[in-house]
Amino acid sequence: MMTYACSLLFWRFVFATAVLICLFKDVEVESQDGAVELALMQQFEQFMVEHEKVYDSLEEKMRRFEIFKDNLKKIEELNADPEQTAIFGVNVMADLTKLVDCTKDNDMCEGGWFEPAFKVMENPGLCAEKDYKYTAKNGTCKSKFTVIEKLKSFKDVSGSDSKLIAALPTSPLPIAMNCNDDMQWYVGGVMISKYCPANETNHAVVIVGLCGDAWRIRNSWGTKWGVEQGHIYIKRGTCGIGGYAYQLFA
C-alpha cells in the first residue's frame, strides 16, 4: 500500500514530467519557427543578390524583409486560387520615361494622362532612355537632349475590342487599365483577375499584340518583371482594358 509520502512524491514526479514535456514542446516550436525564419532570410538574401538590392541601413533591410515575407504569403494565396490561370512569384519592378518631368499638365509622380504626354512626344519629341534616366521622383524638365523620334498624331480608339484589334496592326496601343496587387507578382500564364473592376483604371500600359483570347501587354516595370522582358498576358474583357486606348502615328 502506497504511503502518503510516496504518493506525494509520485504526483510531484508526474507534475515535473508534464512541465518538462511542455517546455520541450515550446523549445521545439521555437526551434521550428527559428528554422523557418532563417530559411526566409536566406531566400531574401538570395533575392537581394539576384536583383541587386542594396539598402541604406539594417533597419531598412529588416523593414523590407517584413514586406518580403508578407508578399510571399500573398503570392502563395494567388497561386492557390483555382480560377486563376496566371502564375505569380517574386520579381522586381522598375519604371522609366522622361515624360514625368516634362509633362506639366500631368501630376508627375502622382499620376498623369495620355494626351499631355502625347503632346510632349510631338514637340519636342522623344530621346533615348540612356540620355534621360528615370529617377523615381519629381524633377525639372531637361531641355538639352537629342531627339530620336517625334509623334505625328494620335487617335482615340477607345470603346471596344474590335477597335483595338483593327488599330493594332499599325501601332502599339497605349491604354489605361485597372492594375491591382495581383499584377505586381505576375511571372507567367494568362492573368484573369477577379479583383480589378472593369469600370476603373489606374495604370497606363501598351498593347503590343493579341494571342488567342489574351492581350500581350508591355508594362513599364522593367525587363526583369513579367515575361518576355517586361510583358504580361491578360485575358480580353478584364481589368478595364479598352476603356481608354489610343493609336499612334509616327
mmCIF file of C-alpha atoms in Angstrom:
data_model
loop_
_atom_site.group_PDB
_atom_site.id
_atom_site.type_symbol
_atom_site.label_atom_id
_atom_site.label_comp_id
_atom_site.label_asym_id
_atom_site.label_seq_id
_atom_site.Cartn_x
_atom_site.Cartn_y
_atom_site.Cartn_z
ATOM 1 C CA MET A 1 0.000 0.000 0.000
ATOM 2 C CA MET A 2 1.394 3.417 -1.050
ATOM 3 C CA THR A 3 2.090 5.717 1.871
ATOM 4 C CA TYR A 4 1.138 9.391 1.859
ATOM 5 C CA ALA A 5 4.790 10.411 1.385
ATOM 6 C CA CYS A 6 5.230 8.042 -1.541
ATOM 7 C CA SER A 7 2.000 9.255 -3.098
ATOM 8 C CA LEU A 8 3.126 12.853 -2.776
ATOM 9 C CA LEU A 9 6.472 12.059 -4.381
ATOM 10 C CA PHE A 10 4.723 10.214 -7.195
ATOM 11 C CA TRP A 11 2.447 13.121 -8.083
ATOM 12 C CA ARG A 12 5.326 15.569 -7.845
ATOM 13 C CA PHE A 13 7.192 13.390 -10.319
ATOM 14 C CA VAL A 14 4.190 13.314 -12.670
ATOM 15 C CA PHE A 15 3.799 17.083 -12.461
ATOM 16 C CA ALA A 16 7.510 17.710 -13.078
ATOM 17 C CA THR A 17 7.461 15.361 -16.057
ATOM 18 C CA ALA A 18 4.471 17.169 -17.542
ATOM 19 C CA VAL A 19 6.211 20.521 -17.098
ATOM 20 C CA LEU A 20 9.337 19.214 -18.810
ATOM 21 C CA ILE A 21 7.289 17.869 -21.726
ATOM 22 C CA CYS A 22 5.632 21.276 -22.177
ATOM 23 C CA LEU A 23 8.994 23.013 -22.026
ATOM 24 C CA PHE A 24 10.464 20.662 -24.614
ATOM 25 C CA LYS A 25 7.462 21.278 -26.880
ATOM 26 C CA ASP A 26 7.889 25.042 -26.525
ATOM 27 C CA VAL A 27 11.575 24.716 -27.368
ATOM 28 C CA GLU A 28 10.693 22.537 -30.359
ATOM 29 C CA VAL A 29 8.146 25.096 -31.639
ATOM 30 C CA GLU A 30 10.611 27.943 -31.155
ATOM 31 C CA SER A 31 13.256 25.909 -32.947
ATOM 32 C CA GLN A 32 10.899 25.279 -35.875
ATOM 33 C CA ASP A 33 9.933 28.959 -36.021
ATOM 34 C CA GLY A 34 13.599 29.908 -35.980
ATOM 35 C CA ALA A 35 14.353 27.496 -38.809
ATOM 36 C CA VAL A 36 11.509 28.934 -40.907
ATOM 37 C CA GLU A 37 12.679 32.492 -40.248
ATOM 38 C CA LEU A 38 16.242 31.545 -41.185
ATOM 39 C CA ALA A 39 15.050 29.947 -44.431
ATOM 40 C CA LEU A 40 13.049 33.075 -45.282
ATOM 41 C CA MET A 41 16.031 35.299 -44.575
ATOM 42 C CA GLN A 42 18.203 33.138 -46.824
ATOM 43 C CA GLN A 43 15.583 33.450 -49.565
ATOM 44 C CA PHE A 44 15.503 37.206 -49.038
ATOM 45 C CA GLU A 45 19.298 37.424 -49.222
ATOM 46 C CA GLN A 46 19.210 35.474 -52.479
ATOM 47 C CA PHE A 47 16.535 37.857 -53.783
ATOM 48 C CA MET A 48 18.748 40.831 -52.893
ATOM 49 C CA VAL A 49 21.682 39.373 -54.799
ATOM 50 C CA GLU A 50 19.619 38.391 -57.834
ATOM 51 C CA HIS A 51 18.011 41.818 -58.165
ATOM 52 C CA GLU A 52 20.993 43.846 -56.932
ATOM 53 C CA LYS A 53 19.113 45.273 -53.959
ATOM 54 C CA VAL A 54 21.119 47.433 -51.549
ATOM 55 C CA TYR A 55 19.535 49.115 -48.520
ATOM 56 C CA ASP A 56 20.817 52.167 -46.668
ATOM 57 C CA SER A 57 20.665 50.628 -43.208
ATOM 58 C CA LEU A 58 19.994 47.417 -41.315
ATOM 59 C CA GLU A 59 16.708 48.925 -40.154
ATOM 60 C CA GLU A 60 15.636 49.496 -43.761
ATOM 61 C CA LYS A 61 16.725 45.991 -44.712
ATOM 62 C CA MET A 62 14.641 44.436 -41.932
ATOM 63 C CA ARG A 63 11.646 46.571 -42.884
ATOM 64 C CA ARG A 64 11.927 45.306 -46.448
ATOM 65 C CA PHE A 65 12.330 41.757 -45.145
ATOM 66 C CA GLU A 66 8.982 42.002 -43.338
ATOM 67 C CA ILE A 67 7.354 43.259 -46.544
ATOM 68 C CA PHE A 68 9.023 40.422 -48.434
ATOM 69 C CA LYS A 69 7.526 37.850 -46.063
ATOM 70 C CA ASP A 70 4.052 39.358 -46.358
ATOM 71 C CA ASN A 71 4.324 39.298 -50.134
ATOM 72 C CA LEU A 72 5.325 35.640 -50.135
ATOM 73 C CA LYS A 73 2.055 34.869 -48.351
ATOM 74 C CA LYS A 74 0.097 36.868 -50.930
ATOM 75 C CA ILE A 75 1.837 35.046 -53.767
ATOM 76 C CA GLU A 76 1.038 31.681 -52.198
ATOM 77 C CA GLU A 77 -2.633 32.650 -51.889
ATOM 78 C CA LEU A 78 -2.786 33.817 -55.510
ATOM 79 C CA ASN A 79 -1.245 30.609 -56.822
ATOM 80 C CA ALA A 80 -3.718 28.569 -54.754
ATOM 81 C CA ASP A 81 -6.713 30.196 -56.491
ATOM 82 C CA PRO A 82 -8.187 27.506 -58.791
ATOM 83 C CA GLU A 83 -9.827 30.123 -61.029
ATOM 84 C CA GLN A 84 -6.589 31.939 -61.814
ATOM 85 C CA THR A 85 -4.641 30.876 -64.920
ATOM 86 C CA ALA A 86 -1.640 33.114 -64.282
ATOM 87 C CA ILE A 87 1.461 32.217 -62.284
ATOM 88 C CA PHE A 88 2.756 34.517 -59.558
ATOM 89 C CA GLY A 89 6.173 34.778 -57.938
ATOM 90 C CA VAL A 90 8.802 37.118 -56.507
ATOM 91 C CA ASN A 91 10.159 39.620 -59.037
ATOM 92 C CA VAL A 92 11.462 43.175 -59.313
ATOM 93 C CA MET A 93 9.710 46.303 -60.632
ATOM 94 C CA ALA A 94 11.015 49.499 -62.175
ATOM 95 C CA ASP A 95 9.806 52.499 -64.227
ATOM 96 C CA LEU A 96 11.249 54.613 -66.997
ATOM 97 C CA THR A 97 10.367 57.716 -69.052
ATOM 98 C CA LYS A 98 11.238 61.366 -69.341
ATOM 99 C CA LEU A 99 7.552 62.296 -69.598
ATOM 100 C CA VAL A 100 7.222 62.512 -65.802
ATOM 101 C CA ASP A 101 9.277 65.735 -65.645
ATOM 102 C CA CYS A 102 8.261 67.324 -68.929
ATOM 103 C CA THR A 103 4.502 66.822 -68.915
ATOM 104 C CA LYS A 104 3.339 69.874 -66.972
ATOM 105 C CA ASP A 105 -0.373 69.188 -67.474
ATOM 106 C CA ASN A 106 0.020 65.918 -65.577
ATOM 107 C CA ASP A 107 0.781 65.304 -61.902
ATOM 108 C CA MET A 108 4.257 63.840 -62.426
ATOM 109 C CA CYS A 109 4.837 61.036 -59.922
ATOM 110 C CA GLU A 110 1.289 61.342 -58.612
ATOM 111 C CA GLY A 111 -0.127 60.164 -61.943
ATOM 112 C CA GLY A 112 -0.887 61.616 -65.350
ATOM 113 C CA TRP A 113 -2.832 61.170 -68.557
ATOM 114 C CA PHE A 114 -2.094 60.225 -72.141
ATOM 115 C CA GLU A 115 -2.830 63.330 -74.180
ATOM 116 C CA PRO A 116 -0.474 65.763 -72.376
ATOM 117 C CA ALA A 117 2.245 63.132 -72.733
ATOM 118 C CA PHE A 118 1.498 62.709 -76.437
ATOM 119 C CA LYS A 119 1.933 66.467 -76.914
ATOM 120 C CA VAL A 120 5.442 66.185 -75.467
ATOM 121 C CA MET A 121 6.100 63.285 -77.837
ATOM 122 C CA GLU A 122 5.025 65.562 -80.714
ATOM 123 C CA ASN A 123 7.122 68.512 -79.555
ATOM 124 C CA PRO A 124 9.946 68.486 -78.582
ATOM 125 C CA GLY A 125 9.916 64.707 -79.148
ATOM 126 C CA LEU A 126 11.499 61.641 -77.584
ATOM 127 C CA CYS A 127 15.105 60.948 -76.671
ATOM 128 C CA ALA A 128 16.962 57.721 -75.918
ATOM 129 C CA GLU A 129 16.486 56.233 -72.461
ATOM 130 C CA LYS A 130 20.239 56.411 -71.810
ATOM 131 C CA ASP A 131 20.111 60.186 -72.303
ATOM 132 C CA TYR A 132 17.344 60.758 -69.761
ATOM 133 C CA LYS A 133 17.482 58.392 -66.808
ATOM 134 C CA TYR A 134 14.431 57.689 -64.695
ATOM 135 C CA THR A 135 14.883 58.869 -61.075
ATOM 136 C CA ALA A 136 11.573 57.788 -59.444
ATOM 137 C CA LYS A 137 10.873 61.315 -58.198
ATOM 138 C CA ASN A 138 9.507 64.620 -59.486
ATOM 139 C CA GLY A 139 12.093 66.722 -61.272
ATOM 140 C CA THR A 140 12.681 69.584 -63.688
ATOM 141 C CA CYS A 141 12.333 69.032 -67.422
ATOM 142 C CA LYS A 142 15.735 68.942 -69.102
ATOM 143 C CA SER A 143 15.754 70.876 -72.351
ATOM 144 C CA LYS A 144 19.030 69.564 -73.757
ATOM 145 C CA PHE A 145 18.714 66.108 -75.252
ATOM 146 C CA THR A 146 18.952 64.544 -78.690
ATOM 147 C CA VAL A 147 15.546 63.915 -80.267
ATOM 148 C CA ILE A 148 15.397 60.491 -81.910
ATOM 149 C CA GLU A 149 11.679 60.314 -82.713
ATOM 150 C CA LYS A 150 8.602 62.521 -82.900
ATOM 151 C CA LEU A 151 4.940 61.639 -82.806
ATOM 152 C CA LYS A 152 2.987 62.984 -85.787
ATOM 153 C CA SER A 153 -0.505 62.458 -84.413
ATOM 154 C CA PHE A 154 -2.692 60.194 -82.302
ATOM 155 C CA LYS A 155 -6.253 58.884 -82.449
ATOM 156 C CA ASP A 156 -8.676 57.800 -79.740
ATOM 157 C CA VAL A 157 -9.704 54.163 -80.348
ATOM 158 C CA SER A 158 -11.424 53.580 -77.009
ATOM 159 C CA GLY A 159 -14.625 51.673 -76.551
ATOM 160 C CA SER A 160 -14.398 48.129 -77.885
ATOM 161 C CA ASP A 161 -12.099 45.208 -78.614
ATOM 162 C CA SER A 162 -12.930 45.477 -82.316
ATOM 163 C CA LYS A 163 -11.429 48.981 -82.454
ATOM 164 C CA LEU A 164 -8.281 47.784 -80.706
ATOM 165 C CA ILE A 165 -7.901 44.784 -82.997
ATOM 166 C CA ALA A 166 -8.351 46.967 -86.090
ATOM 167 C CA ALA A 167 -5.768 49.515 -84.919
ATOM 168 C CA LEU A 168 -3.179 47.075 -83.568
ATOM 169 C CA PRO A 169 -1.501 46.134 -86.891
ATOM 170 C CA THR A 170 -0.483 49.765 -87.468
ATOM 171 C CA SER A 171 0.607 50.803 -83.978
ATOM 172 C CA PRO A 172 1.249 49.658 -80.418
ATOM 173 C CA LEU A 173 -1.722 50.915 -78.410
ATOM 174 C CA PRO A 174 -1.240 52.918 -75.201
ATOM 175 C CA ILE A 175 -4.159 52.065 -72.932
ATOM 176 C CA ALA A 176 -5.396 52.584 -69.391
ATOM 177 C CA MET A 177 -6.261 49.543 -67.289
ATOM 178 C CA ASN A 178 -7.039 48.571 -63.732
ATOM 179 C CA CYS A 179 -3.876 47.332 -62.048
ATOM 180 C CA ASN A 180 -4.101 45.596 -58.675
ATOM 181 C CA ASP A 181 -1.669 43.744 -56.418
ATOM 182 C CA ASP A 182 -2.041 40.532 -58.425
ATOM 183 C CA MET A 183 -0.269 42.050 -61.405
ATOM 184 C CA GLN A 184 2.744 43.019 -59.309
ATOM 185 C CA TRP A 185 3.722 39.365 -58.811
ATOM 186 C CA TYR A 186 2.924 38.059 -62.309
ATOM 187 C CA VAL A 187 5.564 35.694 -63.724
ATOM 188 C CA GLY A 188 3.658 33.735 -66.375
ATOM 189 C CA GLY A 189 0.411 32.421 -67.846
ATOM 190 C CA VAL A 190 -2.709 34.426 -68.701
ATOM 191 C CA MET A 191 -3.964 36.731 -65.990
ATOM 192 C CA ILE A 192 -7.673 36.572 -65.176
ATOM 193 C CA SER A 193 -8.145 38.798 -62.164
ATOM 194 C CA LYS A 194 -11.274 38.812 -60.030
ATOM 195 C CA TYR A 195 -10.120 41.924 -58.234
ATOM 196 C CA CYS A 196 -9.702 44.536 -60.980
ATOM 197 C CA PRO A 197 -13.077 46.169 -61.769
ATOM 198 C CA ALA A 198 -13.672 46.745 -65.470
ATOM 199 C CA ASN A 199 -15.073 50.238 -64.853
ATOM 200 C CA GLU A 200 -11.935 51.572 -63.131
ATOM 201 C CA THR A 201 -8.468 52.416 -64.464
ATOM 202 C CA ASN A 202 -5.311 53.416 -62.610
ATOM 203 C CA HIS A 203 -2.345 52.351 -64.736
ATOM 204 C CA ALA A 204 -1.013 53.002 -68.248
ATOM 205 C CA VAL A 205 0.439 50.195 -70.375
ATOM 206 C CA VAL A 206 0.830 49.380 -74.081
ATOM 207 C CA ILE A 207 -0.919 46.616 -76.020
ATOM 208 C CA VAL A 208 1.585 45.140 -78.475
ATOM 209 C CA GLY A 209 -0.204 42.015 -79.645
ATOM 210 C CA LEU A 210 -3.091 39.572 -79.411
ATOM 211 C CA CYS A 211 -2.525 35.907 -78.607
ATOM 212 C CA GLY A 212 -5.728 33.891 -78.778
ATOM 213 C CA ASP A 213 -8.057 35.410 -76.203
ATOM 214 C CA ALA A 214 -5.335 37.343 -74.381
ATOM 215 C CA TRP A 215 -3.729 40.725 -74.955
ATOM 216 C CA ARG A 216 0.059 40.824 -74.977
ATOM 217 C CA ILE A 217 0.884 43.947 -72.978
ATOM 218 C CA ARG A 218 4.157 45.764 -72.373
ATOM 219 C CA ASN A 219 4.391 47.248 -68.900
ATOM 220 C CA SER A 220 6.731 49.939 -67.538
ATOM 221 C CA TRP A 221 8.186 47.971 -64.621
ATOM 222 C CA GLY A 222 11.440 46.956 -66.269
ATOM 223 C CA THR A 223 12.674 43.956 -68.230
ATOM 224 C CA LYS A 224 13.107 41.768 -65.135
ATOM 225 C CA TRP A 225 9.383 41.888 -64.433
ATOM 226 C CA GLY A 226 6.774 39.627 -66.034
ATOM 227 C CA VAL A 227 7.613 37.516 -69.087
ATOM 228 C CA GLU A 228 9.470 38.221 -72.312
ATOM 229 C CA GLN A 229 11.374 41.146 -70.785
ATOM 230 C CA GLY A 230 8.579 43.162 -69.240
ATOM 231 C CA HIS A 231 5.347 41.821 -70.761
ATOM 232 C CA ILE A 232 2.146 40.285 -69.427
ATOM 233 C CA TYR A 233 -0.737 38.348 -70.988
ATOM 234 C CA ILE A 234 -4.191 39.449 -69.793
ATOM 235 C CA LYS A 235 -7.494 37.914 -70.842
ATOM 236 C CA ARG A 236 -9.643 40.099 -73.069
ATOM 237 C CA GLY A 237 -12.625 41.697 -71.364
ATOM 238 C CA THR A 238 -10.937 42.081 -67.974
ATOM 239 C CA CYS A 239 -9.340 44.876 -65.929
ATOM 240 C CA GLY A 240 -10.907 47.758 -67.862
ATOM 241 C CA ILE A 241 -8.792 47.191 -70.982
ATOM 242 C CA GLY A 242 -10.267 49.092 -73.931
ATOM 243 C CA GLY A 243 -11.990 51.808 -71.935
ATOM 244 C CA TYR A 244 -9.210 54.252 -72.838
ATOM 245 C CA ALA A 245 -6.961 53.472 -75.802
ATOM 246 C CA TYR A 246 -5.004 55.397 -78.437
ATOM 247 C CA GLN A 247 -3.480 54.720 -81.835
ATOM 248 C CA LEU A 248 -0.174 56.489 -82.542
ATOM 249 C CA PHE A 249 1.205 57.725 -85.864
ATOM 250 C CA ALA A 250 4.928 58.426 -86.131
#
